[in-house]
Coordinates of C-alpha atoms and ligand atoms in Angstrom, one line a residue:
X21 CA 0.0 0.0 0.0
X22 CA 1.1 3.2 -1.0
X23 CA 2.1 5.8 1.8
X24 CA -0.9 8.0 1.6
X25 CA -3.5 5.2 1.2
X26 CA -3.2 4.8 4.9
X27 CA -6.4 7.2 5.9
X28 CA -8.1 5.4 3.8
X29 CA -7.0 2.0 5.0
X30 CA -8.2 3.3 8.5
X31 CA -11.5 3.8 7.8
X32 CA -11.9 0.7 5.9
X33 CA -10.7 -1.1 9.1
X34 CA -12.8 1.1 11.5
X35 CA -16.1 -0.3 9.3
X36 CA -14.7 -3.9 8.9
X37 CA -14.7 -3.4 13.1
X38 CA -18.0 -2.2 13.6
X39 CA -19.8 -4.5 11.4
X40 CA -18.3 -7.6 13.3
X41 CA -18.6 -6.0 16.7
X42 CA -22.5 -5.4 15.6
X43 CA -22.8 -9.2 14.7
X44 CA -20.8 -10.6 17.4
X45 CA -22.7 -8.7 20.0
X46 CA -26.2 -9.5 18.6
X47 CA -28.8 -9.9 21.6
X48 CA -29.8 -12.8 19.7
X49 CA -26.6 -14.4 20.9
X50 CA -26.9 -14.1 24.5
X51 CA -30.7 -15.2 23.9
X52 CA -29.2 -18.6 22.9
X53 CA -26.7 -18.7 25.5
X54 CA -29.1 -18.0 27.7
X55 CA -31.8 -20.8 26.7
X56 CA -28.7 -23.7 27.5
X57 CA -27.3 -22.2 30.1
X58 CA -28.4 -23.8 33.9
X59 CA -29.8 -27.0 31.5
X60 CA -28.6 -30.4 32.3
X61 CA -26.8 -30.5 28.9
X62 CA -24.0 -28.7 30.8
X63 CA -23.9 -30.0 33.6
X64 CA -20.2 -31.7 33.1
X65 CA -18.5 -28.9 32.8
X66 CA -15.6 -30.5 31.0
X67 CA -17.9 -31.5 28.0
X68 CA -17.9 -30.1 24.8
X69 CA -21.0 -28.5 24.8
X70 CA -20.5 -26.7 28.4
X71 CA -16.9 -25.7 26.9
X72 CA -18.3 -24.3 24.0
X73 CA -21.0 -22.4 25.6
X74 CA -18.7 -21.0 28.6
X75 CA -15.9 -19.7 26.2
X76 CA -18.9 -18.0 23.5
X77 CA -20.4 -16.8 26.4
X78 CA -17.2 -15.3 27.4
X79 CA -16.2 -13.6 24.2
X80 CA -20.1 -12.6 24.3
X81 CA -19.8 -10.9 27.2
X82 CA -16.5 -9.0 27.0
X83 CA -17.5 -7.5 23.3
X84 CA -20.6 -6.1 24.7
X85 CA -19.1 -4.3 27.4
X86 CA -17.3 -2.1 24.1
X87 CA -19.4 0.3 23.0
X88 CA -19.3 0.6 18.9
X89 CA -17.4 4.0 18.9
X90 CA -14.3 2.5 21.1
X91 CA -14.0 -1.0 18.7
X92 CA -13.6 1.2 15.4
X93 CA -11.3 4.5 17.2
X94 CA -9.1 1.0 18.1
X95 CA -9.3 0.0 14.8
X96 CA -8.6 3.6 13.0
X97 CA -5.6 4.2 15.3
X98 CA -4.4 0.7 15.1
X99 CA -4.2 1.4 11.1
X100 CA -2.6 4.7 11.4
X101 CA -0.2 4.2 14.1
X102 CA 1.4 1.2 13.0
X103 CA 2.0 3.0 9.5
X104 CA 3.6 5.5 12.0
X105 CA 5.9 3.7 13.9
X106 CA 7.2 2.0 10.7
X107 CA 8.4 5.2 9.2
X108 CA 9.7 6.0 12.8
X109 CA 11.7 3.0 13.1
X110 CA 12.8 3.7 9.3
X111 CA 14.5 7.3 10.7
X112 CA 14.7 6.3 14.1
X113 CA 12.6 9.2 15.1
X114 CA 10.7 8.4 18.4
X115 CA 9.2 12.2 18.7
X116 CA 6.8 11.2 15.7
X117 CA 5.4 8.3 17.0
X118 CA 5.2 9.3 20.3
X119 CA 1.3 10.8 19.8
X120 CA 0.7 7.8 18.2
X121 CA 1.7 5.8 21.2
X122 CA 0.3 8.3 23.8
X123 CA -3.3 7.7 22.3
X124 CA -2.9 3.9 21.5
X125 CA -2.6 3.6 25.8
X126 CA -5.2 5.9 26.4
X127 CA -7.8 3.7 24.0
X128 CA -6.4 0.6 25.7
X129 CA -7.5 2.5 29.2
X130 CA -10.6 2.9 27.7
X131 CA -10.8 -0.4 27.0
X132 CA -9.7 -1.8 30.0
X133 CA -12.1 0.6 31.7
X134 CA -15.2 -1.0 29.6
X135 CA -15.0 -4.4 30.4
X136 CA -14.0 -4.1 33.7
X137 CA -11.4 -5.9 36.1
X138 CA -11.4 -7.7 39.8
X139 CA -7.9 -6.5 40.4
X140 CA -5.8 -3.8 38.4
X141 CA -6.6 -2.6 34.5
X142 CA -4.2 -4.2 33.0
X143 CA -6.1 -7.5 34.2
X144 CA -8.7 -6.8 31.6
X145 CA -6.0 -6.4 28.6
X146 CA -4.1 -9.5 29.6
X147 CA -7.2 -11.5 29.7
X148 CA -7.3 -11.0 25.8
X149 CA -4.5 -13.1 25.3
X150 CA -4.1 -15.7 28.6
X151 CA -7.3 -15.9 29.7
X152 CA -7.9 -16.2 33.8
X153 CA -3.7 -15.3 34.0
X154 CA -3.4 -12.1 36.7
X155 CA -0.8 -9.2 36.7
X156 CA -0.4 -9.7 40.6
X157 CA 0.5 -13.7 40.0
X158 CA 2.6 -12.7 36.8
X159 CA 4.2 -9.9 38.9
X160 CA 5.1 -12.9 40.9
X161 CA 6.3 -14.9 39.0
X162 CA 8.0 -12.4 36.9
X163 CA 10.2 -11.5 40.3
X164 CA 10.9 -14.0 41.0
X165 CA 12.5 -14.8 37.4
X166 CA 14.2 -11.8 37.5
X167 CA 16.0 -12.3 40.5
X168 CA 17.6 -15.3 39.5
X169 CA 17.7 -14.6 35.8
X170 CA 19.9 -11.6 36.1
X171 CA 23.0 -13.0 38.8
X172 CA 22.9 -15.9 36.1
X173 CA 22.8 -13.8 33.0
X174 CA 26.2 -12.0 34.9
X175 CA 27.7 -14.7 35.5
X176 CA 27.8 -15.6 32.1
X177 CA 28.6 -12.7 30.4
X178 CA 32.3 -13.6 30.1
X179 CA 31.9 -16.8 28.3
X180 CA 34.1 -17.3 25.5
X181 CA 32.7 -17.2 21.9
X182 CA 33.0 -19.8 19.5
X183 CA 33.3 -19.4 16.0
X184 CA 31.8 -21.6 13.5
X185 CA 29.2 -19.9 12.8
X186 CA 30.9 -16.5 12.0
X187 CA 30.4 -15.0 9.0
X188 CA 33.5 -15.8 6.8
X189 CA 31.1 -19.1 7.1
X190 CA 28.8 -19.0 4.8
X191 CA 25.7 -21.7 4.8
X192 CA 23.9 -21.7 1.3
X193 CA 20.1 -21.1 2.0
X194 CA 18.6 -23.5 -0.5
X195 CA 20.4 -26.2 1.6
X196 CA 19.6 -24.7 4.9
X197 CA 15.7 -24.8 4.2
X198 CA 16.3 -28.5 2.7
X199 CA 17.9 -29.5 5.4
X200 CA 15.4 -28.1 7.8
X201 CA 11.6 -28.3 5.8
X202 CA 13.5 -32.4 6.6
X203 CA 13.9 -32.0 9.9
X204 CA 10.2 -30.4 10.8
X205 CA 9.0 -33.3 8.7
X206 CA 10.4 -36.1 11.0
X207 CA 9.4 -34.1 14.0
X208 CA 5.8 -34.6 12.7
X209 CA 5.2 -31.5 10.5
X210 CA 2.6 -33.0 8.2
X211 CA 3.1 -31.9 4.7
X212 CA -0.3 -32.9 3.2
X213 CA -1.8 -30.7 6.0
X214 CA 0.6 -27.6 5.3
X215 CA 3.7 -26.0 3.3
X216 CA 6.7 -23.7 4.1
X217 CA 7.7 -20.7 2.4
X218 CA 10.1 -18.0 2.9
X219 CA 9.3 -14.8 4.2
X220 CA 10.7 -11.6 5.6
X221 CA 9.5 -12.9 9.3
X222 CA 9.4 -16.3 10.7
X223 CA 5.9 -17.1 11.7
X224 CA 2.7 -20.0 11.6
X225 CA -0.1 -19.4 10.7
X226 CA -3.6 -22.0 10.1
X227 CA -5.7 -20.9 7.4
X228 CA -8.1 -23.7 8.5
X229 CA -8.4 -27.2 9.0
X230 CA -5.9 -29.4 7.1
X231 CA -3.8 -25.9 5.9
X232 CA -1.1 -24.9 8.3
X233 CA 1.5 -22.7 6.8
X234 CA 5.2 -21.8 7.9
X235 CA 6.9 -18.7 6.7
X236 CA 10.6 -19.3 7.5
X237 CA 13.6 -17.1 7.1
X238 CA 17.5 -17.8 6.6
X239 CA 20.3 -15.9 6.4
X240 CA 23.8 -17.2 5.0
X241 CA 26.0 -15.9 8.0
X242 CA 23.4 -17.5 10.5
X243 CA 22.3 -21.2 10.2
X244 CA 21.2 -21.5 13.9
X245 CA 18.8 -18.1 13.5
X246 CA 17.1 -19.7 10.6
X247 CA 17.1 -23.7 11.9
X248 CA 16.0 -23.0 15.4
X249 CA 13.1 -20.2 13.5
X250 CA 12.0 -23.2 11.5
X251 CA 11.5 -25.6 15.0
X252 CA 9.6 -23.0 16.7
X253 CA 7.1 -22.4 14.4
X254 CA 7.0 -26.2 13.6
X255 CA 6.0 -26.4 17.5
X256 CA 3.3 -24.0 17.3
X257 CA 1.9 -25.6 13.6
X258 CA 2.0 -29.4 15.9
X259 CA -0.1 -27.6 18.2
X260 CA -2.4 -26.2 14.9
X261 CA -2.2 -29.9 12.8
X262 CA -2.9 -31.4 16.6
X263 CA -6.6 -29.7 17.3
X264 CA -9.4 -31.9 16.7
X265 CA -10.5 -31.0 13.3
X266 CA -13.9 -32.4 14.3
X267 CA -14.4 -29.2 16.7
X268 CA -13.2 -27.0 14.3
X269 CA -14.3 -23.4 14.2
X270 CA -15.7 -23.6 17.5
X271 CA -13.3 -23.1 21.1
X272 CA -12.8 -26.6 21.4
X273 CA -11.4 -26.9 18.3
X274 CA -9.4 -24.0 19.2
X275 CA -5.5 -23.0 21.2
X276 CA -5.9 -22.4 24.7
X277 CA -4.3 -18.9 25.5
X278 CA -0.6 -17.6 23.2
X279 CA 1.1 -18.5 26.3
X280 CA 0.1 -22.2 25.5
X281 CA 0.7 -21.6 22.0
X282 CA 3.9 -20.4 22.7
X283 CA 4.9 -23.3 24.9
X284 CA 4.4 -25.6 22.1
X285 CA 7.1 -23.4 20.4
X286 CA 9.2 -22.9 22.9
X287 CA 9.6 -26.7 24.0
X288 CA 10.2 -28.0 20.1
X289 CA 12.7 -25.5 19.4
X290 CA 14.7 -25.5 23.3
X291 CA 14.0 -28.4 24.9
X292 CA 14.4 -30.7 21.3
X293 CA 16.1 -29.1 18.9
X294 CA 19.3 -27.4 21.3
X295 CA 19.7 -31.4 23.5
X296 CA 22.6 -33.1 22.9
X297 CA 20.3 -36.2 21.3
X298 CA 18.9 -34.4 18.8
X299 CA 22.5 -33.5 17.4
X300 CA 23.5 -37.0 17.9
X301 CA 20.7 -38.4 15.5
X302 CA 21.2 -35.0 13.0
X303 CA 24.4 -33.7 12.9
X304 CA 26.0 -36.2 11.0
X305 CA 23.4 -35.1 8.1
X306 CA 24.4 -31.8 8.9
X307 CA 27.7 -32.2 8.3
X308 CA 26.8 -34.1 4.6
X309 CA 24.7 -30.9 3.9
X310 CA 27.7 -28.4 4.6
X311 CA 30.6 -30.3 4.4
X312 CA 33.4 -27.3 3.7
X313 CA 31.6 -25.1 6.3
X314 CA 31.0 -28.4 9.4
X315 CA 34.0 -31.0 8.2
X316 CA 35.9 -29.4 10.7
X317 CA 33.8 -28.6 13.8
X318 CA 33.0 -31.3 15.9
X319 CA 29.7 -31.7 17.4
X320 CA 29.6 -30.2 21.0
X321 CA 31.7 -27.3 19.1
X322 CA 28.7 -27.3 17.0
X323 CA 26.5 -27.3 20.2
X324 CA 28.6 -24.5 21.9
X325 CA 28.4 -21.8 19.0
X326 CA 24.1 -22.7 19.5
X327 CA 23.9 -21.9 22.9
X328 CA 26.1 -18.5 23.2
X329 CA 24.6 -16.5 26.3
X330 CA 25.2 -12.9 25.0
X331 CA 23.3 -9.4 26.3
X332 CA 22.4 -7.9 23.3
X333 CA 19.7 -5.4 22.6
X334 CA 17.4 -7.1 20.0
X335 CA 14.4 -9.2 21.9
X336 CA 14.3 -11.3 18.7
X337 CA 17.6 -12.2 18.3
X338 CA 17.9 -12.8 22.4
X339 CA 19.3 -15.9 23.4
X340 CA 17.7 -18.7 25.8
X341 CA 18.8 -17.1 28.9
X342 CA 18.7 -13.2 28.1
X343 CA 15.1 -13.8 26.5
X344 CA 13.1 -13.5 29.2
X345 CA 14.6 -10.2 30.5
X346 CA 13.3 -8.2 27.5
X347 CA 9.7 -9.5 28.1
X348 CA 10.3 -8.5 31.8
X349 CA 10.9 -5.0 30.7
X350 CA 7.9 -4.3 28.5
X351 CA 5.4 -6.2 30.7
X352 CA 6.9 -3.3 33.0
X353 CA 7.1 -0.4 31.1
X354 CA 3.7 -0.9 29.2
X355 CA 2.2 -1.1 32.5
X356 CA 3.2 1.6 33.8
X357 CA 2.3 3.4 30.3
X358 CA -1.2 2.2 30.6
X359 CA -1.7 3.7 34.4
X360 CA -0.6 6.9 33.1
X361 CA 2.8 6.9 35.7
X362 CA 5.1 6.9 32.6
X363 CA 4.3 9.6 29.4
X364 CA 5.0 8.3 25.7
X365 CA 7.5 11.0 25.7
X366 CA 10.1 9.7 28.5
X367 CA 9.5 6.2 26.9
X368 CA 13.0 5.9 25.3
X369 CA 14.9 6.9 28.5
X370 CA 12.8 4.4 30.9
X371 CA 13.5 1.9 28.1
X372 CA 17.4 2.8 28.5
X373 CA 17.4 2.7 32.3
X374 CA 15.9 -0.9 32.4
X375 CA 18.0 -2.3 29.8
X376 CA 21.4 -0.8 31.7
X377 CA 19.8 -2.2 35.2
X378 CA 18.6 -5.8 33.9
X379 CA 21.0 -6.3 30.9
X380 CA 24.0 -3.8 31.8
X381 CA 23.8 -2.6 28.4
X382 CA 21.8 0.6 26.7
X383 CA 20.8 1.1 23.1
X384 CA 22.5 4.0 21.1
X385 CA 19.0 5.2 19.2
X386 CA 15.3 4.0 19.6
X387 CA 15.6 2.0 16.0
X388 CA 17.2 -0.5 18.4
X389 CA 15.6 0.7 21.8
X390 CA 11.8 1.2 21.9
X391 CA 11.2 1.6 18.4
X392 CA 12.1 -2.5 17.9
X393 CA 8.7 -4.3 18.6
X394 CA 5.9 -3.8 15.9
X395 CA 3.2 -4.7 19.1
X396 CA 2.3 -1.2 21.0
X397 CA 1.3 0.2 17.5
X398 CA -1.0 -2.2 17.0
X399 CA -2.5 -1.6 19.7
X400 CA -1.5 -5.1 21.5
X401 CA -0.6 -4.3 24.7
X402 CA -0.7 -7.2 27.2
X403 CA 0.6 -9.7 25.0
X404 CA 4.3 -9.6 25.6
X405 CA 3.5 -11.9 29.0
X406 CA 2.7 -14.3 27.0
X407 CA 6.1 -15.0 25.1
X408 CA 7.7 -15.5 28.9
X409 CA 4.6 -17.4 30.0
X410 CA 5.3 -19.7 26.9
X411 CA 8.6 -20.3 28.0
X412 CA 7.7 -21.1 31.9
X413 CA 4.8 -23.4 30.7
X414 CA 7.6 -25.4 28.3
X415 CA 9.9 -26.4 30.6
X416 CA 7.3 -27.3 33.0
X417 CA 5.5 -29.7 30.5
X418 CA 8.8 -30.8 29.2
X419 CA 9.6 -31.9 32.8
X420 CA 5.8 -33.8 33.4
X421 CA 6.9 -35.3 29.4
X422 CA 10.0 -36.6 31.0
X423 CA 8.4 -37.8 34.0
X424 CA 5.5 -39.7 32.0
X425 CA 8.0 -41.2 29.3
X426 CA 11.5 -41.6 30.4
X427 CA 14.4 -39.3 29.8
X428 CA 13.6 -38.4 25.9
X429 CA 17.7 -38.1 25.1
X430 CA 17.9 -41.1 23.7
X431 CA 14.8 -41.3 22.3
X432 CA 16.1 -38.1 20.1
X433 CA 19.6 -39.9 19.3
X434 CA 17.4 -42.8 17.9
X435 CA 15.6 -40.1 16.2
X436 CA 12.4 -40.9 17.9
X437 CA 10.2 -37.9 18.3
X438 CA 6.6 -39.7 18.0
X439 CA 6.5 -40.3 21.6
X440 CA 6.6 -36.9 22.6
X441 CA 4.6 -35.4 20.1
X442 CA 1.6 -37.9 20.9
X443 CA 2.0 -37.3 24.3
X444 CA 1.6 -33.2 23.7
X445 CA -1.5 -34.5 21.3
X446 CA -3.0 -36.3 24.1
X447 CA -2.2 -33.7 27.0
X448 CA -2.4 -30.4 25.3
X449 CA -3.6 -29.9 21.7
X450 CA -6.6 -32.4 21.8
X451 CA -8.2 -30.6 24.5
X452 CA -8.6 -27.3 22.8
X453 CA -9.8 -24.5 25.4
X454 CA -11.6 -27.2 27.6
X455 CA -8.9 -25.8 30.5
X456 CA -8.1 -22.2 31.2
X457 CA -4.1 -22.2 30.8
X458 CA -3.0 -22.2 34.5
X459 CA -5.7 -25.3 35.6
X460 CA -4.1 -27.2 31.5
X461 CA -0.5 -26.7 33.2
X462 CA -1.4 -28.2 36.5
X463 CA -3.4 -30.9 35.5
X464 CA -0.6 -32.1 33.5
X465 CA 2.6 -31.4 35.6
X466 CA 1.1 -31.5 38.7
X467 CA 1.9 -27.9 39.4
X468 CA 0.7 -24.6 38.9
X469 CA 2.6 -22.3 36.4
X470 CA 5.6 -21.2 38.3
X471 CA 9.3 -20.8 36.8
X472 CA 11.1 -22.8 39.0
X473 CA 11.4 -25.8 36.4
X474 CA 12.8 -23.4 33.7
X475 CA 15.3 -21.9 35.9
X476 CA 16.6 -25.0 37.1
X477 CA 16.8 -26.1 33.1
X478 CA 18.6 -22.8 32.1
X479 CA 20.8 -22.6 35.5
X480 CA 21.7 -26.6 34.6
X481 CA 22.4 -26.4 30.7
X482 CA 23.7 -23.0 31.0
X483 CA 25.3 -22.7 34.3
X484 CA 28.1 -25.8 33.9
Ligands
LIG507 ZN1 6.1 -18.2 18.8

């Protein structure tokens, strides 16, 4: 779209808003919800039918507490401000997005304001996203993460680099995507049910039952970037070609919360695709694939250059470790944006102050500061939880997997992966929204979420 079709573009998007909030909040629909609700067709609460009707009823409820107006401002500004804060990325000029920004948080307020909250506002954002999660239990658990995220992150930051993948190596991308469109395949990725293509952005996405598409993207100086890309979104499209098709379209055919989502993700490409197994069974194909680049680099060399623990400044090029600290910081700083208690304006500096207190480094302009995530300007705020939450929930299931299985190492040497992916099939994907996130998680590790497994998993790989 050209530059000045964006007005236009916002209105078009304001209507497209109204006319679904108008459907979707059709008396007619609580009128049916009504006539099943307190009937003995819902009695088990676990059963399709109740789960259907509790999450409609849900969605229902929340939409009707918008009024008309706010769902298409959201919408107009959503259009415009994204347009914005790609041109101020472009010139790294913060001052012209900063309106943009200022009224994106005062329409989430609004929001937040509408449909209401037990505890604090920003409970009634985050619900959008991990339904039934809290800011006071994340503020928890997000503590608590921090404090033993940041001595370890330290402790670290001294580790000698290894350099195999530097860039005087160069990895061909038509054999990198061979190599790893093969390696999502024997993890499960069904190919009748989906395709990979390249694009500027690695992500997954369903267009509906039986079509689950990966967008993957390499770089020549960087096989790890694109490989470990490629497993992550092949953990959230198992998650997609997992759902009971049968139930499709409705919440039981449907992912849980982006925190689940994101644990799928998380657990393929950490907990599989970095072991010491996995390379056993792949890096001797590896090595075929790249012979001048690998002939010379043995395997836990290999291993090494994959797991580098480096502060940097980019939250999508963080490492395992680091990750978690850049979420930390937005979940802050977009809550106190929302409460009013930090201006657009001051943004970049409280941005620069966190990342020097939690990362001991600061960014040298906004393009690589506050200006990095395309999120705020679409107006998704209380999302970024969820990429942290995705993390905690992965190690914790990768544990109960363990637990239920056997130690999955060798299992991956053999290149064996069925074992674990039926056993996410049967715990997590088949059930579509039938659990709220936190009561999925400790039904199936026995636990509520908490980080403790994940900090013992990085302190133990990372820490030796
Ligand atoms: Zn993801």
């Amino acid at each position: 779209m050209p530059r000045g079709g964006v007005t236009h573009r916002g209105e078009q998007m304001a209507l497209i808003a109204g006319l679904v909030h108008d459907r979707s909040t059709d008396p007619r629909i609580g009128e049916l919800l009504g006539n099943v609700e307190g009937t003995p067709l819902l009695s088990d609460g676990e059963s399709v039918e109740a789960v259907n009707v509790r999450e409609l009823r849900r969605d229902f409820d929340r939409e009707t507490r918008l009024p008309r107006r706010l769902v298409e401002e959201m919408a107009r500004v959503s259009a415009l401000s994204s347009q914005a804060w790609s041109e101020a990325r472009d010139h790294d000029d913060f001052k012209s997005f900063a309106p943009f920004l200022e009224q994106t948080f005062a329409l989430a307020r609004e929001k937040a304001d509408a449909i209401g909250y037990a505890g604090v506002r920003y409970d009634a954002l985050l619900d959008d996203y991990e339904p039934a999660m809290t800011t006071d239990r994340l503020s928890e658990l997000f503590a608590h993460l921090r404090t033993e995220l940041v001595p370890l992150v330290e402790s670290l930051r001294n580790q000698p680099r290894s350099d195999s993948n530097s860039p005087e190596r160069e990895f061909p991308v038509d054999r990198q995507r061979a190599f790893s469109e093969e390696v999502a395949a024997k993890l499960g990725f069904d190919r009748e049910c989906g395709r990979f293509d390249l694009g500027p952005h690695p992500f997954c996405s369903m267009i509906g039952t039986g079509d689950v598409r990966i967008a993957a993207r390499y770089q020549p100086a960087s096989f790890t970037n694109g490989f470990l890309g490629v497993l992550h979104e092949t953990g959230h499209a198992l998650y997609e070609q997992g759902l009971d098709a049968a139930h499709y379209g409705t919440p039981m055919g449907d992912a849980v919360s982006l925190g689940i989502h994101e644990s799928q993700s998380r657990l393929w490409e950490n907990y599989v695709g970095r072991s010491r197994g996995f390379w056993l069974h792949f890096y001797p194909q590896l090595q075929k694939a790249f012979e001048e680049q690998l002939r010379d680099v043995p395997l836990d060399a290999f291993r090494a250059t994959m797991n580098v623990v480096t502060p940097g400044l980019i939250r999508v090029e963080a490492d395992e470790v680091t990750y978690n600290l850049h979420v930390v910081i937005r979940f802050e700083l977009e809550r106190a944006l929302l409460d009013g208690d930090l201006r657009a304006d001051d943004l970049p500096s409280a941005w620069a102050e966190r990342y020097r207190n939690y990362l001991g480094i600061a960014p040298e302009n906004d393009r690589v500061g506050c200006l990095q995530d395309i999120h705020w300007s679409e107006g998704l705020i209380g999302y970024f939880p969820t990429y942290t939450l995705g993390n905690v929930y992965s190690a914790q299931l990768f544990d109960a997997a363990e637990r239920a299985i056997g130690p999955l190492e060798d299992a991956f040497a053999a290149g064996e992966f069925r074992t674990l992916r039926e056993w996410l099939g049967e715990n997590i994907h088949r059930h579509g929204k039938r659990y709220v996130a936190a009561d999925l998680v400790e039904k199936v590790t026995g636990n509520p979420p908490n980080p403790s497994a994940l900090i013992a998993s990085l302190s133990q790989r990372y820490g030796g």
